[in-house]
């Protein structure tokens, strides 16, 4: 039986590199990286958003924001569901909106989550920003 990931599995360790063995494997890419991204994104609470770069930085791959975007693009097939609408670009812009079923679906889902959006940009982005590095650390 597959073990469910917990916050503890997603945090930095005391290893010399500062990251767990799991995170070291993530840097090499592939399905493991996507799964790690999904595990982080599933923990974003309703009413909050994060950025592709913040997820990448949390996973120890700071320069892999684009790969996080690719993972979000493929998230519609993931089980359990991944709230991909809660991941936006570093300026709070809904840059991934064209990868949803309709051009307005990402905004509709965010509004359903309680996030205000104006002109394809999250209102009060800095105020509702969810940083996995601080939110998931023990």
CSV table of C-alpha atoms in Angstrom, one decimal:
chain,number,residue,atom,x,y,z
A,1,UNK,CA,0.0,0.0,0.0
A,2,UNK,CA,1.3,3.4,-0.9
A,3,UNK,CA,2.1,5.6,2.1
A,4,UNK,CA,0.4,9.0,2.1
A,5,UNK,CA,2.8,12.0,2.3
A,6,UNK,CA,2.7,14.2,5.3
A,7,UNK,CA,4.1,17.6,6.1
A,8,UNK,CA,7.0,15.8,7.8
A,9,UNK,CA,8.0,14.1,4.5
A,10,UNK,CA,8.0,17.5,2.8
A,11,UNK,CA,10.3,19.4,5.1
A,12,UNK,CA,14.1,20.0,5.0
A,13,UNK,CA,16.2,17.5,6.9
A,14,UNK,CA,19.5,17.9,8.9
A,15,UNK,CA,21.5,16.3,6.1
A,16,UNK,CA,24.6,18.2,4.9
A,17,UNK,CA,22.7,19.4,1.8
A,18,UNK,CA,19.8,20.5,3.9
A,19,UNK,CA,17.3,18.3,2.0
A,20,UNK,CA,16.0,14.8,2.5
A,21,UNK,CA,16.9,12.0,0.2
A,22,UNK,CA,13.5,12.4,-1.4
A,23,UNK,CA,14.2,16.0,-2.3
A,24,UNK,CA,17.5,15.0,-3.8
A,25,UNK,CA,15.7,12.6,-6.1
A,26,UNK,CA,13.3,15.3,-7.0
A,27,UNK,CA,16.0,17.4,-8.6
A,28,UNK,CA,16.5,14.7,-11.2
A,29,UNK,CA,13.0,15.3,-12.5
A,30,UNK,CA,10.3,12.9,-13.7
A,31,UNK,CA,7.1,11.7,-12.2
A,32,UNK,CA,8.6,11.9,-8.7
A,33,UNK,CA,9.0,15.7,-9.1
A,34,UNK,CA,5.4,16.1,-10.3
A,35,UNK,CA,4.1,14.1,-7.3
A,36,UNK,CA,6.1,16.2,-4.9
A,37,UNK,CA,4.7,19.3,-6.4
A,38,UNK,CA,1.2,17.9,-6.1
A,39,UNK,CA,1.8,17.0,-2.4
A,40,UNK,CA,2.8,20.6,-1.7
A,41,UNK,CA,0.0,22.2,-3.7
A,42,UNK,CA,-2.7,20.0,-2.0
A,43,UNK,CA,-1.7,21.7,1.3
A,44,UNK,CA,-2.5,25.3,0.1
A,45,UNK,CA,-5.5,26.3,2.1
A,46,UNK,CA,-8.6,27.8,0.4
A,47,UNK,CA,-8.4,31.5,0.2
A,48,UNK,CA,-4.6,31.5,-0.2
A,49,UNK,CA,-2.3,31.3,-3.3
A,50,UNK,CA,1.4,30.6,-3.9
A,51,UNK,CA,3.7,30.9,-6.9
A,52,UNK,CA,5.4,28.4,-9.1
A,53,UNK,CA,8.8,29.7,-7.8
A,54,UNK,CA,7.8,29.3,-4.2
A,55,UNK,CA,6.9,25.6,-4.7
A,56,UNK,CA,10.1,25.1,-6.6
A,57,UNK,CA,12.2,26.7,-3.9
A,58,UNK,CA,10.5,24.6,-1.2
A,59,UNK,CA,11.4,21.5,-3.1
A,60,UNK,CA,15.0,22.5,-3.3
A,61,UNK,CA,14.9,23.3,-7.0
A,62,UNK,CA,14.6,27.1,-7.0
A,63,UNK,CA,15.3,27.4,-10.7
A,64,UNK,CA,12.6,25.0,-11.6
A,65,UNK,CA,9.5,27.2,-11.5
A,66,UNK,CA,8.7,26.3,-15.1
A,67,UNK,CA,8.7,22.6,-14.2
A,68,UNK,CA,6.2,23.4,-11.5
A,69,UNK,CA,4.1,25.0,-14.2
A,70,UNK,CA,4.4,21.9,-16.3
A,71,UNK,CA,3.3,19.8,-13.3
A,72,UNK,CA,0.3,22.1,-12.8
A,73,UNK,CA,-0.6,21.7,-16.5
A,74,UNK,CA,-0.7,17.9,-16.0
A,75,UNK,CA,-2.5,18.1,-12.6
A,76,UNK,CA,-6.0,17.5,-14.0
A,77,UNK,CA,-5.1,13.8,-14.2
A,78,UNK,CA,-3.8,13.5,-10.6
A,79,UNK,CA,-5.7,11.7,-7.9
A,80,UNK,CA,-6.5,13.0,-5.4
A,81,UNK,CA,-7.4,16.3,-7.0
A,82,UNK,CA,-4.8,19.1,-7.0
A,83,UNK,CA,-6.0,22.7,-6.6
A,84,UNK,CA,-3.9,24.0,-9.5
A,85,UNK,CA,-5.8,27.3,-9.5
A,86,UNK,CA,-4.0,28.2,-6.3
A,87,UNK,CA,-0.6,28.5,-8.0
A,88,UNK,CA,0.0,31.7,-9.9
A,89,UNK,CA,3.1,33.6,-11.2
A,90,UNK,CA,5.4,35.6,-8.9
A,91,UNK,CA,3.3,38.7,-9.5
A,92,UNK,CA,0.0,37.1,-8.8
A,93,UNK,CA,-1.0,36.9,-12.4
A,94,UNK,CA,-3.1,34.0,-13.6
A,95,UNK,CA,-0.5,33.0,-16.2
A,96,UNK,CA,-1.7,29.4,-16.3
A,97,UNK,CA,-5.4,30.2,-17.0
A,98,UNK,CA,-5.2,29.0,-20.6
A,99,UNK,CA,-4.4,25.5,-19.4
A,100,UNK,CA,-7.8,25.2,-17.7
A,101,UNK,CA,-11.0,23.9,-19.5
A,102,UNK,CA,-12.1,27.4,-20.3
A,103,UNK,CA,-10.3,30.8,-20.3
A,104,UNK,CA,-12.2,31.9,-17.2
A,105,UNK,CA,-12.2,28.6,-15.2
A,106,UNK,CA,-9.1,29.4,-13.2
A,107,UNK,CA,-10.5,32.7,-12.0
A,108,UNK,CA,-13.9,31.1,-11.3
A,109,UNK,CA,-12.2,28.4,-9.1
A,110,UNK,CA,-10.2,31.0,-7.3
A,111,UNK,CA,-13.3,33.1,-6.6
A,112,UNK,CA,-15.0,29.9,-5.3
A,113,UNK,CA,-12.0,29.5,-3.0
A,114,UNK,CA,-12.6,33.1,-1.7
A,115,UNK,CA,-9.7,34.7,-3.7
A,116,UNK,CA,-10.6,38.0,-5.4
A,117,UNK,CA,-9.3,38.4,-8.9
A,118,UNK,CA,-9.2,41.6,-11.0
A,119,UNK,CA,-7.8,41.8,-14.6
A,120,UNK,CA,-6.4,38.3,-14.3
A,121,UNK,CA,-4.4,39.3,-11.2
A,122,UNK,CA,-4.9,38.1,-7.6
A,123,UNK,CA,-6.1,41.1,-5.4
A,124,UNK,CA,-4.0,41.5,-2.3
A,125,UNK,CA,-1.5,38.9,-3.6
A,126,UNK,CA,1.2,39.7,-1.0
A,127,UNK,CA,-1.4,39.5,1.8
A,128,UNK,CA,-2.8,36.1,0.9
A,129,UNK,CA,0.5,34.6,-0.4
A,130,UNK,CA,1.2,31.2,1.1
A,131,UNK,CA,4.9,30.4,1.3
A,132,UNK,CA,5.5,26.7,1.7
A,133,UNK,CA,8.9,27.3,3.2
A,134,UNK,CA,7.4,29.0,6.2
A,135,UNK,CA,4.0,27.3,6.3
A,136,UNK,CA,5.3,23.7,6.1
A,137,UNK,CA,8.4,24.0,8.3
A,138,UNK,CA,8.1,22.3,11.6
